[in-house]
Amino acid sequence: MSATTLSLESRAKLSDGNLIPRLGLGVYEMTDNEASRAVAWALEAGYRHFDCAEWYYNEQAVGSAINRFLETPSCPIKRSDIFYCTKLQSNNGYDAAKRSISQSLQKCGLGYIDLYLIHSPYGGKAKRLESWKAIQEAKDQGLIKGVGVSNYAQRHIQELLDSNPKHRPTINQCDLHPFMARLQLVEFCRSNGIEMECWGPLVRAERFGHPVILQIAKKHSATPAQVLIRFSLQRGYITIPKSVSRDRIKENADVFNFQLDQPDMDQLLSLDEYLVTE
Ligand SMILES: NC(=O)c1ccc[n+]([C@@H]2O[C@H](COP(=O)([O-])OP(=O)(O)OC[C@H]3O[C@@H](n4cnc5c(N)ncnc54)[C@H](OP(=O)(O)O)[C@@H]3O)[C@@H](O)[C@H]2O)c1
């Protein structure tokens, strides 16, 4: 997709054929109240993708807010227009993964999960592959539509692919932004049909004052957050900025009336410092 044709409705086609909205709302560190409000505001603003996790302890609040919106008599959309992702907190074996999937499904109350990720590779090879077995079975049962991983290094992905899985991962969600570019991992994932999704696309608000970000923001009459979101989208990454503020939720989706040019993109890519955000 060319940068000029991007919009809030843009979806990427994953290797399993499913479509994922390119921009979504991250809900990490939101209390239930914050999540209820933020999800409702995001839906009003046109977001259709929500990135949740067992670890965030707000799956119920996020799912309920989505269902409340869908149940509004004048609601213009249906469940199938929403993309809900959640993640397995820990690799504790096959039975534990089965239990987690079932609990996540029950908590969100959405009938199915659009994308289910292994949150992190911790736990060792045997446990990672046991989790994957449980996840594949849930996909075969229709409980989960799509499957993927998060925070996987190349060797973890290779290990999974070498196990000759029935369902290959469609996504690797990693911290990814100009200060953590991971170009080799991106290339490896893409060559294996795995889309990159970036968490921390706003660098967790830690680099808004960087002179290059400020200069590019000024050039496009945009905010630093909007520059970072545009960068991610133009790199072709699925992007899930988090905000609990109504205005910032709107601001983060208001990124389709300008375009970064190649010198901007090159300058942003040159900022890589392998920054691990706190
Ligand atoms: N797979 C993983 O291991 C993993 C790890 C971390 C995160 N994630 C996912 O990725 C999502 C995004 O990452 P993140 O939450 O860590 O960080 P982020 O989206 O890079 O940054 C969020 C921070 O930026 C602030 N912010 C948001 N919009 C802003 C704006 N327009 N102007 C100024 N400040 C703004 C937020 O504050 P306010 O909320 O007050 O606006 C918050 O402090 C998470 O919510 C989660 O869904 C996944």
Short mmCIF file of C-alpha atoms and ligand atoms in Angstrom, two decimals:
data_model
loop_
_atom_site.label_atom_id
_atom_site.label_comp_id
_atom_site.label_asym_id
_atom_site.label_seq_id
_atom_site.Cartn_x
_atom_site.Cartn_y
_atom_site.Cartn_z
CA MET A 1 0.00 0.00 0.00
CA SER A 2 1.43 3.40 -0.90
CA ALA A 3 1.80 5.99 1.82
CA THR A 4 -0.59 8.35 0.04
CA THR A 5 -3.49 5.90 0.10
CA LEU A 6 -3.27 5.09 3.80
CA SER A 7 -6.35 5.81 5.91
CA LEU A 8 -7.83 4.80 9.25
CA GLU A 9 -9.73 2.10 7.34
CA SER A 10 -6.54 0.62 5.83
CA ARG A 11 -6.05 -3.07 6.57
CA ALA A 12 -3.08 -5.32 5.95
CA LYS A 13 -3.60 -8.81 4.58
CA LEU A 14 -1.90 -11.41 6.76
CA SER A 15 -0.46 -14.66 5.46
CA ASP A 16 -3.54 -16.55 6.67
CA GLY A 17 -5.77 -14.28 4.55
CA ASN A 18 -7.15 -12.32 7.51
CA LEU A 19 -7.23 -8.52 7.37
CA ILE A 20 -5.87 -6.45 10.24
CA PRO A 21 -6.47 -2.69 10.64
CA ARG A 22 -3.09 -1.00 10.27
CA LEU A 23 -3.75 1.38 13.16
CA GLY A 24 -5.11 0.22 16.50
CA LEU A 25 -5.35 1.27 20.13
CA GLY A 26 -2.95 -0.27 22.66
CA VAL A 27 -4.44 -0.71 26.13
CA TYR A 28 -1.39 -1.56 28.24
CA GLU A 29 -1.37 -0.10 31.76
CA MET A 30 -4.98 1.07 31.54
CA THR A 31 -7.19 0.56 34.56
CA ASP A 32 -10.63 -0.87 33.86
CA ASN A 33 -12.14 2.62 33.99
CA GLU A 34 -9.51 4.07 31.71
CA ALA A 35 -9.88 1.18 29.28
CA SER A 36 -13.70 1.49 29.20
CA ARG A 37 -13.50 5.16 28.35
CA ALA A 38 -10.54 4.93 25.97
CA VAL A 39 -12.04 2.08 23.93
CA ALA A 40 -15.37 3.92 23.61
CA TRP A 41 -13.64 7.14 22.50
CA ALA A 42 -11.45 5.22 20.08
CA LEU A 43 -14.47 3.48 18.53
CA GLU A 44 -16.19 6.87 18.12
CA ALA A 45 -13.02 8.19 16.47
CA GLY A 46 -13.02 5.30 13.99
CA TYR A 47 -10.51 2.87 15.51
CA ARG A 48 -11.47 -0.75 14.88
CA HIS A 49 -8.45 -2.57 16.29
CA PHE A 50 -7.64 -3.13 19.98
CA ASP A 51 -4.45 -4.63 21.33
CA CYS A 52 -5.05 -6.29 24.70
CA ALA A 53 -3.36 -9.04 26.72
CA GLU A 54 -3.96 -11.40 29.62
CA TRP A 55 -1.10 -9.50 31.31
CA TYR A 56 -2.96 -6.16 31.17
CA TYR A 57 -5.77 -7.44 33.43
CA ASN A 58 -8.33 -5.39 31.51
CA GLU A 59 -9.64 -7.88 28.93
CA GLN A 60 -13.11 -7.74 30.46
CA ALA A 61 -13.25 -3.94 30.46
CA VAL A 62 -12.03 -3.73 26.86
CA GLY A 63 -14.42 -6.42 25.60
CA SER A 64 -17.37 -4.91 27.47
CA ALA A 65 -16.68 -1.46 26.03
CA ILE A 66 -16.62 -2.95 22.52
CA ASN A 67 -19.85 -4.86 23.14
CA ARG A 68 -21.57 -1.76 24.58
CA PHE A 69 -20.66 0.15 21.44
CA LEU A 70 -21.89 -2.67 19.17
CA GLU A 71 -25.16 -2.90 21.09
CA THR A 72 -25.98 0.81 20.66
CA PRO A 73 -29.10 0.95 18.43
CA SER A 74 -27.50 3.41 16.01
CA CYS A 75 -24.18 1.53 15.88
CA PRO A 76 -22.87 1.62 12.31
CA ILE A 77 -20.70 -1.49 12.61
CA LYS A 78 -20.86 -5.14 13.66
CA ARG A 79 -18.55 -7.54 15.51
CA SER A 80 -16.82 -8.61 12.29
CA ASP A 81 -15.67 -5.01 11.73
CA ILE A 82 -13.70 -5.12 15.00
CA PHE A 83 -10.25 -6.66 15.36
CA TYR A 84 -9.48 -7.80 18.91
CA CYS A 85 -6.06 -9.12 19.84
CA THR A 86 -5.03 -10.63 23.15
CA LYS A 87 -1.95 -12.51 24.33
CA LEU A 88 -0.86 -15.51 26.35
CA GLN A 89 0.92 -14.20 29.44
CA SER A 90 3.34 -17.09 30.08
CA ASN A 91 4.51 -20.30 28.48
CA ASN A 92 3.54 -22.76 31.22
CA GLY A 93 2.66 -25.77 29.07
CA TYR A 94 -0.18 -27.05 26.92
CA ASP A 95 -2.90 -27.25 29.58
CA ALA A 96 -2.09 -23.81 30.97
CA ALA A 97 -2.26 -22.29 27.48
CA LYS A 98 -5.64 -23.94 26.88
CA ARG A 99 -6.92 -22.51 30.15
CA SER A 100 -5.60 -19.03 29.33
CA ILE A 101 -7.27 -19.01 25.92
CA SER A 102 -10.56 -20.11 27.39
CA GLN A 103 -10.38 -17.46 30.15
CA SER A 104 -9.44 -14.69 27.72
CA LEU A 105 -12.32 -15.63 25.50
CA GLN A 106 -14.74 -15.62 28.40
CA LYS A 107 -13.44 -12.31 29.77
CA CYS A 108 -13.68 -10.36 26.50
CA GLY A 109 -17.16 -11.71 25.72
CA LEU A 110 -16.64 -11.13 22.01
CA GLY A 111 -17.34 -14.70 20.87
CA TYR A 112 -13.92 -15.14 19.29
CA ILE A 113 -10.46 -13.59 19.34
CA ASP A 114 -9.19 -12.13 16.06
CA LEU A 115 -5.51 -12.52 16.88
CA TYR A 116 -3.82 -14.43 19.69
CA LEU A 117 -0.13 -13.95 20.38
CA ILE A 118 2.42 -15.62 22.62
CA HIS A 119 3.37 -12.53 24.64
CA SER A 120 7.03 -13.39 25.03
CA PRO A 121 9.38 -16.30 24.37
CA TYR A 122 10.19 -16.86 28.07
CA GLY A 123 9.80 -20.45 29.27
CA GLY A 124 12.11 -22.48 27.04
CA LYS A 125 11.65 -24.31 23.77
CA ALA A 126 9.45 -27.17 24.98
CA LYS A 127 6.98 -24.85 26.70
CA ARG A 128 6.91 -22.43 23.76
CA LEU A 129 6.00 -25.25 21.39
CA GLU A 130 3.38 -26.61 23.80
CA SER A 131 1.76 -23.17 23.90
CA TRP A 132 1.76 -23.10 20.11
CA LYS A 133 0.07 -26.53 19.96
CA ALA A 134 -2.75 -25.27 22.20
CA ILE A 135 -3.06 -22.08 20.16
CA GLN A 136 -3.27 -24.01 16.89
CA GLU A 137 -6.03 -26.19 18.28
CA ALA A 138 -7.97 -23.10 19.39
CA LYS A 139 -7.64 -21.75 15.86
CA ASP A 140 -8.94 -25.02 14.43
CA GLN A 141 -11.91 -24.76 16.80
CA GLY A 142 -12.65 -21.23 15.57
CA LEU A 143 -12.02 -19.66 18.99
CA ILE A 144 -9.07 -17.74 17.56
CA LYS A 145 -8.98 -16.45 13.97
CA GLY A 146 -5.29 -15.68 13.68
CA VAL A 147 -2.09 -16.64 15.48
CA GLY A 148 1.21 -14.93 16.11
CA VAL A 149 4.04 -14.16 18.48
CA SER A 150 5.47 -11.19 20.32
CA ASN A 151 8.99 -10.22 21.36
CA TYR A 152 10.35 -13.18 19.38
CA ALA A 153 13.94 -12.93 18.19
CA GLN A 154 14.93 -14.53 14.90
CA ARG A 155 15.98 -17.75 16.62
CA HIS A 156 12.63 -18.14 18.35
CA ILE A 157 10.80 -17.71 15.08
CA GLN A 158 13.14 -20.13 13.33
CA GLU A 159 12.55 -22.67 16.07
CA LEU A 160 8.78 -22.37 15.58
CA LEU A 161 9.03 -22.64 11.79
CA ASP A 162 11.39 -25.65 12.11
CA SER A 163 8.72 -27.43 14.15
CA ASN A 164 6.69 -27.49 10.92
CA PRO A 165 3.57 -26.02 12.52
CA LYS A 166 0.17 -26.52 10.95
CA HIS A 167 -0.40 -22.77 11.36
CA ARG A 168 2.54 -20.42 10.92
CA PRO A 169 2.75 -17.17 12.89
CA THR A 170 1.30 -14.25 10.94
CA ILE A 171 2.67 -11.45 13.14
CA ASN A 172 5.61 -10.66 15.38
CA GLN A 173 4.78 -7.78 17.74
CA CYS A 174 7.95 -6.07 18.98
CA ASP A 175 9.12 -2.73 20.32
CA LEU A 176 9.83 -0.97 17.08
CA HIS A 177 10.37 2.73 16.37
CA PRO A 178 13.13 4.97 15.00
CA PHE A 179 15.24 4.49 18.13
CA MET A 180 14.83 0.68 17.99
CA ALA A 181 14.77 -0.15 14.29
CA ARG A 182 15.44 -3.95 14.33
CA LEU A 183 16.07 -3.91 10.58
CA GLN A 184 17.44 -7.47 10.45
CA LEU A 185 14.51 -8.91 12.35
CA VAL A 186 12.07 -6.99 10.14
CA GLU A 187 13.74 -8.39 7.02
CA PHE A 188 13.77 -11.93 8.43
CA CYS A 189 10.09 -11.80 9.42
CA ARG A 190 9.03 -10.35 6.08
CA SER A 191 10.96 -13.00 4.17
CA ASN A 192 8.92 -15.57 6.10
CA GLY A 193 5.55 -13.91 5.49
CA ILE A 194 5.33 -12.51 9.02
CA GLU A 195 4.06 -8.93 9.44
CA MET A 196 5.72 -6.67 11.98
CA GLU A 197 3.53 -4.97 14.55
CA CYS A 198 5.11 -2.30 16.69
CA TRP A 199 4.51 -1.80 20.34
CA GLY A 200 5.83 1.38 21.89
CA PRO A 201 5.45 3.22 18.56
CA LEU A 202 5.51 6.53 20.47
CA VAL A 203 8.71 5.46 22.23
CA ARG A 204 6.51 5.64 25.33
CA ALA A 205 6.64 9.44 25.09
CA GLU A 206 10.38 9.39 25.89
CA ARG A 207 11.71 11.05 22.71
CA PHE A 208 9.11 13.69 21.75
CA GLY A 209 11.73 16.38 22.42
CA HIS A 210 14.39 14.91 20.12
CA PRO A 211 15.55 17.64 17.69
CA VAL A 212 15.00 15.48 14.57
CA ILE A 213 11.47 14.57 15.66
CA LEU A 214 10.71 18.22 16.43
CA GLN A 215 12.12 19.41 13.11
CA ILE A 216 10.11 16.90 11.06
CA ALA A 217 6.99 17.66 13.12
CA LYS A 218 7.40 21.37 12.42
CA LYS A 219 7.97 20.75 8.69
CA HIS A 220 4.61 18.92 8.44
CA SER A 221 2.69 20.98 11.02
CA ALA A 222 2.22 17.74 12.93
CA THR A 223 2.89 16.67 16.51
CA PRO A 224 5.84 14.42 17.47
CA ALA A 225 3.38 11.59 18.17
CA GLN A 226 1.88 11.95 14.69
CA VAL A 227 5.34 11.86 13.10
CA LEU A 228 6.18 8.63 14.92
CA ILE A 229 2.87 7.01 13.96
CA ARG A 230 3.31 8.06 10.31
CA PHE A 231 6.82 6.62 10.37
CA SER A 232 5.51 3.24 11.56
CA LEU A 233 2.66 3.14 9.08
CA GLN A 234 4.87 4.16 6.18
CA ARG A 235 7.35 1.43 7.14
CA GLY A 236 4.41 -0.93 6.69
CA TYR A 237 4.14 -1.85 10.37
CA ILE A 238 0.86 -2.50 12.17
CA THR A 239 0.82 0.32 14.73
CA ILE A 240 -0.90 0.38 18.12
CA PRO A 241 -0.27 3.64 20.04
CA LYS A 242 -1.75 3.77 23.53
CA SER A 243 -3.51 6.74 25.07
CA VAL A 244 -6.07 7.24 27.82
CA SER A 245 -6.86 10.77 26.65
CA ARG A 246 -9.76 11.47 24.30
CA ASP A 247 -7.87 14.26 22.54
CA ARG A 248 -4.69 12.22 22.13
CA ILE A 249 -6.64 9.20 20.87
CA LYS A 250 -8.08 11.47 18.16
CA GLU A 251 -4.71 13.09 17.48
CA ASN A 252 -3.05 9.70 17.02
CA ALA A 253 -5.60 8.75 14.37
CA ASP A 254 -5.35 12.12 12.62
CA VAL A 255 -2.28 11.15 10.61
CA PHE A 256 -3.67 10.75 7.11
CA ASN A 257 -3.44 14.32 5.85
CA PHE A 258 0.35 14.45 5.53
CA GLN A 259 3.10 12.18 4.33
CA LEU A 260 6.74 11.83 5.37
CA ASP A 261 9.09 12.05 2.40
CA GLN A 262 12.11 9.82 1.81
CA PRO A 263 14.61 12.22 3.46
CA ASP A 264 12.34 12.31 6.56
CA MET A 265 12.18 8.51 6.63
CA ASP A 266 15.95 8.20 6.16
CA GLN A 267 16.60 10.71 8.92
CA LEU A 268 14.27 8.88 11.29
CA LEU A 269 15.87 5.53 10.46
CA SER A 270 19.29 6.99 11.25
CA LEU A 271 18.22 7.52 14.88
CA ASP A 272 18.50 3.83 15.78
CA GLU A 273 20.24 3.42 19.13
CA TYR A 274 18.81 0.04 20.23
CA LEU A 275 16.77 1.93 22.82
CA VAL A 276 15.03 -0.33 25.31
CA THR A 277 12.14 1.69 26.75
CA GLU A 278 11.37 1.51 30.46
N1 LIG B 1 3.89 -7.23 23.25
C1 LIG B 1 4.45 -6.55 24.23
O1 LIG B 1 5.33 -7.03 24.97
C2 LIG B 1 4.02 -5.14 24.48
C3 LIG B 1 4.74 -4.33 25.36
C4 LIG B 1 4.30 -3.03 25.55
C5 LIG B 1 3.20 -2.55 24.87
N2 LIG B 1 2.49 -3.37 24.02
C6 LIG B 1 1.29 -2.88 23.29
O2 LIG B 1 1.65 -1.73 22.53
C7 LIG B 1 0.83 -0.64 22.92
C8 LIG B 1 1.58 0.68 22.77
O3 LIG B 1 2.80 0.68 23.50
P1 LIG B 1 3.00 1.46 24.87
O4 LIG B 1 1.69 1.65 25.52
O5 LIG B 1 4.01 0.75 25.65
O6 LIG B 1 3.65 2.84 24.47
P2 LIG B 1 3.38 4.01 23.37
O7 LIG B 1 2.11 3.80 22.66
O8 LIG B 1 4.64 4.16 22.61
O9 LIG B 1 3.30 5.30 24.31
C9 LIG B 1 2.27 5.49 25.23
C10 LIG B 1 2.59 6.77 26.01
O10 LIG B 1 2.49 7.91 25.15
C11 LIG B 1 1.54 8.83 25.67
N3 LIG B 1 0.83 9.41 24.52
C12 LIG B 1 -0.02 8.77 23.69
N4 LIG B 1 -0.40 9.59 22.69
C13 LIG B 1 0.22 10.76 22.90
C14 LIG B 1 0.19 12.00 22.21
N5 LIG B 1 -0.50 12.17 21.09
N6 LIG B 1 0.93 13.02 22.72
C15 LIG B 1 1.64 12.86 23.87
N7 LIG B 1 1.71 11.71 24.55
C16 LIG B 1 0.99 10.66 24.08
C17 LIG B 1 0.64 8.01 26.57
O11 LIG B 1 0.09 8.81 27.60
P3 LIG B 1 -1.51 8.98 27.76
O12 LIG B 1 -2.08 7.58 27.85
O13 LIG B 1 -1.65 9.76 29.01
O14 LIG B 1 -1.98 9.71 26.54
C18 LIG B 1 1.64 7.01 27.16
O15 LIG B 1 2.37 7.59 28.21
C19 LIG B 1 0.48 -0.99 24.37
O16 LIG B 1 -0.57 -0.22 24.89
C20 LIG B 1 0.18 -2.46 24.24
O17 LIG B 1 -1.08 -2.68 23.66
C21 LIG B 1 2.90 -4.65 23.81
#
